[in-house]
XYZ file of C-alpha atoms in Angstrom:
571
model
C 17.385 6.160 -11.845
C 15.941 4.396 -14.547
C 13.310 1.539 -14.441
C 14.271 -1.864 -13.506
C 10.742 -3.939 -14.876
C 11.863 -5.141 -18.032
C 15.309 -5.729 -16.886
C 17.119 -9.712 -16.020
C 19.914 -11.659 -15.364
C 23.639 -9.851 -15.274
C 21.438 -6.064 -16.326
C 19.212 -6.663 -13.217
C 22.617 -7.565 -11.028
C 24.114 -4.471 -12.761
C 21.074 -2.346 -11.961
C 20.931 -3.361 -8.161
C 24.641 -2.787 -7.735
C 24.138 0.888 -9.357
C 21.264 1.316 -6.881
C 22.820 0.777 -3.936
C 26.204 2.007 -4.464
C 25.668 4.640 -7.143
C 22.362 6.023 -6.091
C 22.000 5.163 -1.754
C 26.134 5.245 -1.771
C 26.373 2.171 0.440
C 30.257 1.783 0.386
C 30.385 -1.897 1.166
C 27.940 -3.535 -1.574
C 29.254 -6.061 -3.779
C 27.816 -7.965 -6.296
C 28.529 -11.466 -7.020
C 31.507 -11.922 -8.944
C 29.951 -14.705 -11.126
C 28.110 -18.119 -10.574
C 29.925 -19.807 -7.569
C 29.267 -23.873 -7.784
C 28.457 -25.364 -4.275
C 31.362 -27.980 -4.599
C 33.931 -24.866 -4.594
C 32.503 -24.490 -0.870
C 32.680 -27.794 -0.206
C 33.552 -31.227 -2.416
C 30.150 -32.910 -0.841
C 28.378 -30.958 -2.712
C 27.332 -32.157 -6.445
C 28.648 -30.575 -9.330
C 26.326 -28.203 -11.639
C 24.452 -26.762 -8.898
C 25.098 -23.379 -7.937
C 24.915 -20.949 -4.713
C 21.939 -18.697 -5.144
C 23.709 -15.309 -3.966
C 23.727 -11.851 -6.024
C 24.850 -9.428 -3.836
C 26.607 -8.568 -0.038
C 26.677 -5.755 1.679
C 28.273 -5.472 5.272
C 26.784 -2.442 7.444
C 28.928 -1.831 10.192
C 28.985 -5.577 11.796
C 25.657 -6.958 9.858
C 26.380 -8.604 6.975
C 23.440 -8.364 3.757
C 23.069 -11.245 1.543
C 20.519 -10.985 -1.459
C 19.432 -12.350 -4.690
C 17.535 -10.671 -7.454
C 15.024 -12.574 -9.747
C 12.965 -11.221 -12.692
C 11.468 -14.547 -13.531
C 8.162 -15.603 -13.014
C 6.246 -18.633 -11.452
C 7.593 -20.893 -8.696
C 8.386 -17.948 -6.327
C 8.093 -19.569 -3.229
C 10.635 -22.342 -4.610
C 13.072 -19.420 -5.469
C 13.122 -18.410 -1.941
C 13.134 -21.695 -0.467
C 16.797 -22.181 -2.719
C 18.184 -18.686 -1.828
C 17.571 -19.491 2.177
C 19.323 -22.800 1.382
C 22.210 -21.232 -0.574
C 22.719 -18.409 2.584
C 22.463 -20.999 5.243
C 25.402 -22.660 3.091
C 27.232 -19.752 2.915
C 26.951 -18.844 6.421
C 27.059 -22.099 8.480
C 28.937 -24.864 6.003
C 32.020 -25.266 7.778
C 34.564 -26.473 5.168
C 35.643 -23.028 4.381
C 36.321 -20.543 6.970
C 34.594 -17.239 6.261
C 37.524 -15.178 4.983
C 37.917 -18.159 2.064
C 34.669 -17.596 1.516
C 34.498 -13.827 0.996
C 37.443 -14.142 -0.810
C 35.507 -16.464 -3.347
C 32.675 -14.022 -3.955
C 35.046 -11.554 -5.317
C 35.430 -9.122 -1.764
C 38.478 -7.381 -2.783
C 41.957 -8.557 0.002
C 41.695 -4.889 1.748
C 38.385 -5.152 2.975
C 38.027 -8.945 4.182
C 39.265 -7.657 6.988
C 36.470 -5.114 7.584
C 33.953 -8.326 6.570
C 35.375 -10.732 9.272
C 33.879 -8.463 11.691
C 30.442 -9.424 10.847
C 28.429 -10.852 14.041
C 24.566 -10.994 12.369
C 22.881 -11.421 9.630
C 20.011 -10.597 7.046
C 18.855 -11.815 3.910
C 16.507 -9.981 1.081
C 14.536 -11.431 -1.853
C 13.792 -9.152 -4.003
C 11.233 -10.174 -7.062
C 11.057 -8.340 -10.080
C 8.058 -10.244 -12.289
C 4.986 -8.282 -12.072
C 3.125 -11.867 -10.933
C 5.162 -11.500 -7.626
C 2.948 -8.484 -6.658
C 0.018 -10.455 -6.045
C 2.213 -13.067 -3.567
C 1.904 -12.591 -0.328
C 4.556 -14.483 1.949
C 5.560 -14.162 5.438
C 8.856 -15.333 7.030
C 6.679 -18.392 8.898
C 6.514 -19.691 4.971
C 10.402 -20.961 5.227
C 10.487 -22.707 8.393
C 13.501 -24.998 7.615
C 16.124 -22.572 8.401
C 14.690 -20.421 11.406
C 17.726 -18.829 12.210
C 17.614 -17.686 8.070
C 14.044 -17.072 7.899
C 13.911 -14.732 11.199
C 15.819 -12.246 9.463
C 14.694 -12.753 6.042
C 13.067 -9.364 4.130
C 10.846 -10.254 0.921
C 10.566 -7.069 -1.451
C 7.795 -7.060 -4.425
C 7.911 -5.111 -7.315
C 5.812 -2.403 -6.215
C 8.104 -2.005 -2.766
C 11.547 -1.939 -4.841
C 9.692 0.913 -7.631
C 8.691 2.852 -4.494
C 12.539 2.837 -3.473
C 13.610 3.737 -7.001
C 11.421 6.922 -7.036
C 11.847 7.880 -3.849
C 15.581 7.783 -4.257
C 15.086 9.769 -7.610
C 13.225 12.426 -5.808
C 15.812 12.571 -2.540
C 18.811 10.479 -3.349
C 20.789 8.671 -0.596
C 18.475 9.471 1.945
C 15.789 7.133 1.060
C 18.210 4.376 2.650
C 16.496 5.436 5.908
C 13.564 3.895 5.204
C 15.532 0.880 3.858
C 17.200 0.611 6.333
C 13.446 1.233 8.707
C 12.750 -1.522 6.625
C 15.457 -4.623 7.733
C 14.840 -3.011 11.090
C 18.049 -1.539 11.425
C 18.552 1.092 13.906
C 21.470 3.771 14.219
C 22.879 1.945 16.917
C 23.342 -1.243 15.035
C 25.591 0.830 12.500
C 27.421 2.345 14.826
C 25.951 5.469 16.499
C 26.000 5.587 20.403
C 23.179 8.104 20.915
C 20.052 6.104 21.299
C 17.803 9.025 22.123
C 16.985 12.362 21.124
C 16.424 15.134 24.108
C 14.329 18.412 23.144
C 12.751 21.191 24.970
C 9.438 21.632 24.170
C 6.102 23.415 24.676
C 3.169 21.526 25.476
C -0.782 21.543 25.148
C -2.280 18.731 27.050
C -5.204 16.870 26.574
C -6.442 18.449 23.136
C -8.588 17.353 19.980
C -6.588 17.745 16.868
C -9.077 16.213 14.314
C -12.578 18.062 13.639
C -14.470 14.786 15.525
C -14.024 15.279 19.485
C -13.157 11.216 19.921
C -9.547 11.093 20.453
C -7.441 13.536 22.551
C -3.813 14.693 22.089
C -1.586 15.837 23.319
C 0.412 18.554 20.982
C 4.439 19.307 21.653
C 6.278 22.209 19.858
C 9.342 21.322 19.266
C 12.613 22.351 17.295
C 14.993 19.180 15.428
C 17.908 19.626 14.039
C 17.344 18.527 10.127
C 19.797 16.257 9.743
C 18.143 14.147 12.910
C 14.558 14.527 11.765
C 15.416 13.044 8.096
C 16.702 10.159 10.000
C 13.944 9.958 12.058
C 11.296 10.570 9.830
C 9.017 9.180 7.420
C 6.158 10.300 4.992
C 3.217 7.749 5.880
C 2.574 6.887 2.089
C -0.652 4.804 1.046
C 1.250 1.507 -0.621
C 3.963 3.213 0.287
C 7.180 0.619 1.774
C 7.118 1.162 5.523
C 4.027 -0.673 5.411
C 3.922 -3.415 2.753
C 6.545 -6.119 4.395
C 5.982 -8.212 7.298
C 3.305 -7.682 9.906
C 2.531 -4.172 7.957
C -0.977 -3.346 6.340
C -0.618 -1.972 3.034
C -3.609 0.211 4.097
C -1.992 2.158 6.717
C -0.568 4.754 4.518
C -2.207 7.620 3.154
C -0.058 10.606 1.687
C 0.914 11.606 -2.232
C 4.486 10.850 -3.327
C 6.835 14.264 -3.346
C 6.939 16.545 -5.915
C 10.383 17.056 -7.054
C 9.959 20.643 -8.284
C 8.969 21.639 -5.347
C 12.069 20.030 -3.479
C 13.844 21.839 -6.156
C 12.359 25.114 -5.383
C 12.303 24.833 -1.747
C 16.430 23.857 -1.652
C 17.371 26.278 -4.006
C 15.068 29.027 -3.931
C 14.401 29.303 -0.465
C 17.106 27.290 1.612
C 19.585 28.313 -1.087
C 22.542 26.589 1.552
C 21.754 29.118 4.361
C 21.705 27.425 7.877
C 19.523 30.480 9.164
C 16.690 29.934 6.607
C 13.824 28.247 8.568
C 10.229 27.998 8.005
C 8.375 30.284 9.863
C 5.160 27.663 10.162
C 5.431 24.087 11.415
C 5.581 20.830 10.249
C 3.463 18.444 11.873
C 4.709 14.871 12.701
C 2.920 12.135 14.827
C 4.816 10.452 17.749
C 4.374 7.081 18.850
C 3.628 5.919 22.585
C 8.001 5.744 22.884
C 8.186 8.931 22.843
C 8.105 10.067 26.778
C 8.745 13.065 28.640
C 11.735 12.590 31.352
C 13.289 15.276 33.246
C 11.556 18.194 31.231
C 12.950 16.823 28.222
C 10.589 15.297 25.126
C 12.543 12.188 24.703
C 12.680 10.349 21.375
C 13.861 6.815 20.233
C 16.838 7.249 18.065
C 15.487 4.776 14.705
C 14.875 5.624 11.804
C 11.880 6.478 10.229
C 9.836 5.826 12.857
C 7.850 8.971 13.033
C 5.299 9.793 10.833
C 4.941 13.570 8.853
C 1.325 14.293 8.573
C 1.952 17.894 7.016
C 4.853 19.473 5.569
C 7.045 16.603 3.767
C 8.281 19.306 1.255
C 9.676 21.246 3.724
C 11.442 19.075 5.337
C 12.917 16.957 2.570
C 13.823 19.804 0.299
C 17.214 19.703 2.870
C 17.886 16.543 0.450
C 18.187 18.502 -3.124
C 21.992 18.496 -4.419
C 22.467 22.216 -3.370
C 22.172 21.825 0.453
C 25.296 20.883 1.989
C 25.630 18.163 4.893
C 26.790 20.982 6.713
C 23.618 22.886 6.565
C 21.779 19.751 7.208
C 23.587 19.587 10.335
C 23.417 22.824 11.599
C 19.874 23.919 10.386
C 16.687 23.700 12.436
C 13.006 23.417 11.494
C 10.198 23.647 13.966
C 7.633 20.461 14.416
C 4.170 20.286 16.078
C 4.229 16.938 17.113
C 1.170 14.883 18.227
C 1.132 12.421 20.776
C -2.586 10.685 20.766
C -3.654 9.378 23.987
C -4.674 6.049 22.886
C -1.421 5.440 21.134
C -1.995 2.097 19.177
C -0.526 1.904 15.684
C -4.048 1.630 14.219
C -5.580 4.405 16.175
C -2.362 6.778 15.134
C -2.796 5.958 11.706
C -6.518 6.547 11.596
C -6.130 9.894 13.088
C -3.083 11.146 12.049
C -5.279 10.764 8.535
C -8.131 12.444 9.772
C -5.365 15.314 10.680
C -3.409 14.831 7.462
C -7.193 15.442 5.715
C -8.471 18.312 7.728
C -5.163 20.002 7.099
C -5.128 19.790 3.277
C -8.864 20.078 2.889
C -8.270 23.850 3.738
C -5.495 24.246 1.468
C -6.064 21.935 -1.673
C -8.871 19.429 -2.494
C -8.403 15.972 -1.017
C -8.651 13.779 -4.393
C -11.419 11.229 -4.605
C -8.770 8.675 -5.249
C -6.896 9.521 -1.788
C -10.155 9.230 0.080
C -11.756 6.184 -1.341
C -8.587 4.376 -0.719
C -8.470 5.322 2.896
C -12.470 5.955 3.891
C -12.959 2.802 5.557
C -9.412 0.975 6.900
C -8.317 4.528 7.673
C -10.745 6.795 8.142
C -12.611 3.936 9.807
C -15.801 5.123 7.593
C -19.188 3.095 6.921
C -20.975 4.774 3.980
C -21.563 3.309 0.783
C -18.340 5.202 -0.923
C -16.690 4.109 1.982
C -17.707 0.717 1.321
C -17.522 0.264 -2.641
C -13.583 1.694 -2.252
C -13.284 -1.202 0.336
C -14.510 -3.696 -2.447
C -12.398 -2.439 -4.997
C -9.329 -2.662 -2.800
C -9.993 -6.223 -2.210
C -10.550 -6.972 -5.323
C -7.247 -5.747 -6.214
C -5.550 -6.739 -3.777
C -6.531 -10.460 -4.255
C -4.699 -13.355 -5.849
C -8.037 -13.560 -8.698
C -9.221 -12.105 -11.520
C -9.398 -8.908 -10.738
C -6.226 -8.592 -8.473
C -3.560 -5.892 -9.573
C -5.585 -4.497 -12.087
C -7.078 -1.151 -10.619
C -4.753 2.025 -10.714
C -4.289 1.464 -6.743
C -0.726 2.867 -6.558
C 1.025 5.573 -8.404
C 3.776 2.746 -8.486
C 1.918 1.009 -10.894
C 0.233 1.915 -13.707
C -0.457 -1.005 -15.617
C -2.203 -3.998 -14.874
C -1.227 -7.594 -14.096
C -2.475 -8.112 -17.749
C -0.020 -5.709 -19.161
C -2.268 -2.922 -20.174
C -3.665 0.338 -18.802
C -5.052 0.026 -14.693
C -8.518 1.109 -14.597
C -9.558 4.025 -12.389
C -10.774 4.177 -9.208
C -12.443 6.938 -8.957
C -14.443 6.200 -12.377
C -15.207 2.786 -11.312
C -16.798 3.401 -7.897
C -18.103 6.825 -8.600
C -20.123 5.389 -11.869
C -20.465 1.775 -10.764
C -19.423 0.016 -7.926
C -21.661 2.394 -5.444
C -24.886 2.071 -7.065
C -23.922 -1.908 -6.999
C -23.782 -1.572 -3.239
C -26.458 0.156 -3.277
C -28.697 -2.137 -5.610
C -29.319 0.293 -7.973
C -30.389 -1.236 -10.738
C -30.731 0.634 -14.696
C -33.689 3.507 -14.848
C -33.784 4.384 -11.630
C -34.789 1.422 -10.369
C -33.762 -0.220 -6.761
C -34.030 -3.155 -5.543
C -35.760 -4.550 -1.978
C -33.888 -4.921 0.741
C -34.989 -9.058 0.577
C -33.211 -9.166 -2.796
C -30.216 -7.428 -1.768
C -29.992 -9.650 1.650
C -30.510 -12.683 -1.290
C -28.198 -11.834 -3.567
C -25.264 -10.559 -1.026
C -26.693 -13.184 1.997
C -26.761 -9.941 4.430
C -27.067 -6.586 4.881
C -25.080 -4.359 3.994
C -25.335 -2.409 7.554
C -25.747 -5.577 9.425
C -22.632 -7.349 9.220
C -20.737 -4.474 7.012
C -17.040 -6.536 6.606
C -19.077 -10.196 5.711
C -21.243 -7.850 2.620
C -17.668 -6.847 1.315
C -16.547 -9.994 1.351
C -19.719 -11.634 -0.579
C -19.834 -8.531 -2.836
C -16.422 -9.607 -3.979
C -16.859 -12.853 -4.249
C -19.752 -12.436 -6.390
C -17.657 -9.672 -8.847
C -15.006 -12.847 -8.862
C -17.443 -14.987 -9.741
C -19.190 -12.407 -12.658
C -15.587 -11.795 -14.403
C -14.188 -15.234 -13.869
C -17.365 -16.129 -16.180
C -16.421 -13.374 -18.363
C -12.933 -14.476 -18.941
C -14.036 -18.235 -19.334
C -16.408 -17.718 -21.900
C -14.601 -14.708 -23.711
C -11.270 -16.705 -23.158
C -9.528 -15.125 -26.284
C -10.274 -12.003 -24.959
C -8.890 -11.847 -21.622
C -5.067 -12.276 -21.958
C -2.095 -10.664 -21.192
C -1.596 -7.584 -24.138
C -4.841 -8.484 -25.443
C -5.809 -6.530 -28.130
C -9.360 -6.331 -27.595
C -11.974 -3.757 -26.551
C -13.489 -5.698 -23.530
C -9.807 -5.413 -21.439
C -10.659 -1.115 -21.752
C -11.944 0.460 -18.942
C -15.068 1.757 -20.663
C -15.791 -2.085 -21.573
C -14.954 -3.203 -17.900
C -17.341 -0.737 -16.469
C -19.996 -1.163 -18.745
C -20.045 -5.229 -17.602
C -19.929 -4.418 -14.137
C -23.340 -2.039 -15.409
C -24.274 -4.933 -17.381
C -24.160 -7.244 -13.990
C -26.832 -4.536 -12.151
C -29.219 -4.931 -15.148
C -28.725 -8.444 -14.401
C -29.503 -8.926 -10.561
C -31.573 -5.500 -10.353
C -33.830 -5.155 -12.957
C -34.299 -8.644 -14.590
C -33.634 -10.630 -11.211
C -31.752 -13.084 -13.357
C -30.122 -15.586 -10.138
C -26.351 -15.855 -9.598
C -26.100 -19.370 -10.381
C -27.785 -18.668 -13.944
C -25.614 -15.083 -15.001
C -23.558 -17.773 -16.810
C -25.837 -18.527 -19.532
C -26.768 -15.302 -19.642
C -22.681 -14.421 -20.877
C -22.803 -17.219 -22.974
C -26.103 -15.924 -25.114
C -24.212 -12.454 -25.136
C -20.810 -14.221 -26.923
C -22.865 -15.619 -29.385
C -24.704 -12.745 -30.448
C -21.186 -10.603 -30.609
C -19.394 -13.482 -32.549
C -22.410 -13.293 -34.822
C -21.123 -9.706 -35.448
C -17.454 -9.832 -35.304
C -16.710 -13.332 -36.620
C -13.944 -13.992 -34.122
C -12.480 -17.124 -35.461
C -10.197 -17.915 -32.894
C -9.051 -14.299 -32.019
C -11.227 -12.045 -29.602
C -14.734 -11.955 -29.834
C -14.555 -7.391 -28.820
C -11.432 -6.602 -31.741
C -9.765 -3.327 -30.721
C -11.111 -1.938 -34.002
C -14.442 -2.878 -35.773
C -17.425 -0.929 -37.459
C -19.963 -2.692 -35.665
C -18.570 -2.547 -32.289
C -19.007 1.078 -29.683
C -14.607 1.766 -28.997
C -13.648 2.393 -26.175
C -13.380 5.913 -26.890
C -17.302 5.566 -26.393
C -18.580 6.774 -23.186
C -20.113 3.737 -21.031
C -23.537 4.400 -21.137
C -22.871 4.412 -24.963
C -21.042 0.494 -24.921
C -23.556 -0.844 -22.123
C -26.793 -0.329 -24.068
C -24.946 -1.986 -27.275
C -24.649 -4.747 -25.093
C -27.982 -4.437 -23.294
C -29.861 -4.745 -27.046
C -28.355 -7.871 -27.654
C -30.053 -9.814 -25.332
């Protein structure tokens, strides 16, 4: 499915409605059939002002409202007016319901099928890249509680996770929509709300290479058909964990591949209900899953089991060439892992360390995977450890340097419209030896400068030095952007927005506080010194001071040693 980011008004409507009835084939979606004025519900109501709804969707006796915005600013103002417009539209009593489905445009034949709606829920989804870096929970709308209890708020990066994972499996990535609004099976319609196996056991065991945490470890065989329900690839950013009362950091695995879905439906199921893999997958089960009566007994909802190993196998039963029959009738075997201490934060940590172990034998763990995950995750303390925790924050923050590391294969440009800047490169070449205090030529600085310049030790209080340590990169590149204001903007043709530049500054602040033992409060003047001796060279004249292309200037083709001692022989 094509990309929905530069898309607005009636294309965005369009593109939603082809999404969830072209691409997740939800029957019952329909879009709005054009702007419906709040007096046509009910006179009271002034004229000019219109009911914020885009779409509806009834599944089985829930009905879906939602509206769709691409534009920027205000966002919490947008939401407020969409909650207003579905309380309306729910509870105004001047019209009776039937009127007004019949006023959004829900064809005669299947009012009837919408007048059985007993419940609600209502999505927001935001489309402006701004939105990413919004964080708002359902306690933000407190005027209509019985709205804002069921109300689901979807960012840009959660709706472009949706669109590739239904590009990669289709109509099956409405399970984890559906996970998502917290809808079970039962609430569309299914009766079984459990699902019985047989199983072999091994009690008691450690599954992870560090003897901390036992499991215990079921064999089991699923039917396919009930473990794609059931299932769910714990992603890092991915969308199980990004909406309410999620952490975004509780997800860890790559996105599928979809040549090897392709091969793995077509070359090896090739529609044959006897194919099965002859080695497990391995899944993680929460402390709902029980044993009763010899049985392994496990709560019918979707996606709420986590694959640690062997995602491909399982969803290459959703290429095009596997019938629902096979799905149905197939089997594929599971090791599933039960950990003693079943809180959601100890599963996640160790079904990592599993996840890890696993692939370490079988294909290098990147860099980027494990700096993202090292210290929520992993629940590591060493300085990579702690320099990927700084550079998550500082992405993940509402400031100057939120959304614009390459964080997520969701997103690869920055808040600021241009490239994200690597993770790996920036804490492998910079942001350790800042932890560190490692300043230029090998030199290091004493543990009563570091305690100065952070206000404690690293090792001391490990979570309050991550949150000084960002504060004090805030404070560096807020000074940056102030002073090299037509630099830093939004498609900015300049050199400084490049990743060689950006690195080379953060180098440029160790010289700073390592070697020349220049104070925080003075680093400004320092920046200010630096412009002028670059506008002496470039000549800005109201355009930026570092232009993309000049004689006089490293490019950012230049390595960053290269670009930081231009910059260091100015001063």
């Amino acid at each position: 499915m094509k990309p929905f980011n530069e898309l607005s008004g009636d294309h965005l409507e369009e593109w939603f409605k082809e999404f969830f009835i072209g691409e997740l084939e939800c029957e019952n979606y329909f879009p709005s059939s054009g702007q419906i004025e709040l007096c046509d519900l009910n006179p009271k109501y002034e004229k000019g002002n219109h009911l914020e709804l885009d779409g509806i969707m009834r599944m089985h006796k829930t009905g879906i409202l939602f509206e769709y915005t691409s534009q920027g600013g205000n966002f919490r103002e947008k939401i407020k007016k969409f909650i207003r417009s579905a309380h309306i539209f729910i509870n105004d009593q001047h019209l009776s319901l039937k009127d007004k489905f019949e006023l959004y445009g829900i064809p005669a034949k299947q009012i009837v099928d919408f007048e059985e709606i007993e419940s609600w829920k209502f999505v927001f989804f935001g489309t402006h890249p701004d939105f990413d870096l919004r964080n708002y929970s359902k306690g933000d709308f407190p005027d209509f509680p019985l709205i804002s209890e069921n109300l689901y708020i979807f960012k840009p990066t959660d709706t472009e996770y949706l669109r590739q994972l239904t590009n990669h499996i289709g109509k099956f990535a409405k399970n984890e929509l559906f996970a998502v609004l917290n809808f079970s099976p039962s609430d569309l319609g299914e009766t079984e709300l459990h699902i019985k196996l047989d199983f072999i056991k091994a009690n008691g065991k450690y599954v992870t290479g560090i003897s901390d945490t036992k499991a215990d470890v079921f064999l089991v065989k699923f039917k396919v058909n009930e473990l794609l329900k059931i299932a769910r690839v714990s992603r890092y950013e991915g969308i199980p964990f990004i909406l309410e009362g999620k952490n975004k950091s509780d997800s860890y695995q790559r996105f599928l591949i979809s040549e090897k879905l392709e091969s793995i439906g077509t070359k090896f199921i090739n529609d044959n209900k006897r194919k099965t893999f002859p080695n497990t997958i391995t899944i993680a089960l929460t402390n709902e899953c029980v044993v009763e009566n010899n049985k392994l007994v496990i709560p019918n909802k979707f996606c709420s089991l986590d694959i640690i190993d062997g995602q491909h196998r399982l969803f290459g039963y959703t290429h095009p060439s596997v019938s629902e029959g096979i799905r149905s009738e197939a089997e594929i075997l599971a090791s599933a892992i039960q950990f003693r201490d079943a809180s959601p934060q100890v599963v996640y940590q160790n079904s990592a360390k599993v996840f890890c172990e696993i692939n370490s034998t079988q294909a290098k763990v990147s860099k980027y995977l494990l700096y993202s995950i090292k210290y929520e995750i992993l629940g590591d303390r060493d300085y990579l450890a702690i320099a990927g925790k700084i550079l998550l924050e500082c992405n993940r923050r509402d400031n100057i340097l939120g959304n614009m590391f390459l964080t997520s294969s969701l997103k690869r440009r920055n808040k600021l419209n241009l490239p994200s800047f690597d993770v790996v490169k920036t804490v492998d070449e910079e942001l350790v030896k800042f932890v560190q205090g490692h300043g230029i030529d090998g030199a290091e600085a004493s543990n009563e400068l570091l305690e100065e310049i952070f206000e404690v030790n690293v090792f001391s209080d490990t979570d309050m030095f991550i949150k000084n340590a960002v504060a004090l990169l805030e404070r560096f590149f807020n000074s940056v952007k102030a002073i090299f204001n037509k630099d830093w903007i939004a498609n900015g043709e300049t050199l400084l927005l490049s990743e060689s530049y950006f690195l080379a500054f953060i180098r440029y602040l160790r010289l700073l506080l390592f070697n020349e033992h220049i104070k925080v409060d003075d680093i400004k003047d320092v920046i200010i010194r630096l412009k002028l001796k670059i506008d002496s060279i470039t000549e800005p004249n109201n355009s930026p001071s570092f232009p993309l292309k000049h004689p006089d200037l490293p490019s950012n083709e230049d390595d960053v040693s290269k670009i930081f001692e231009f910059l260091r022989n100015l001063k």
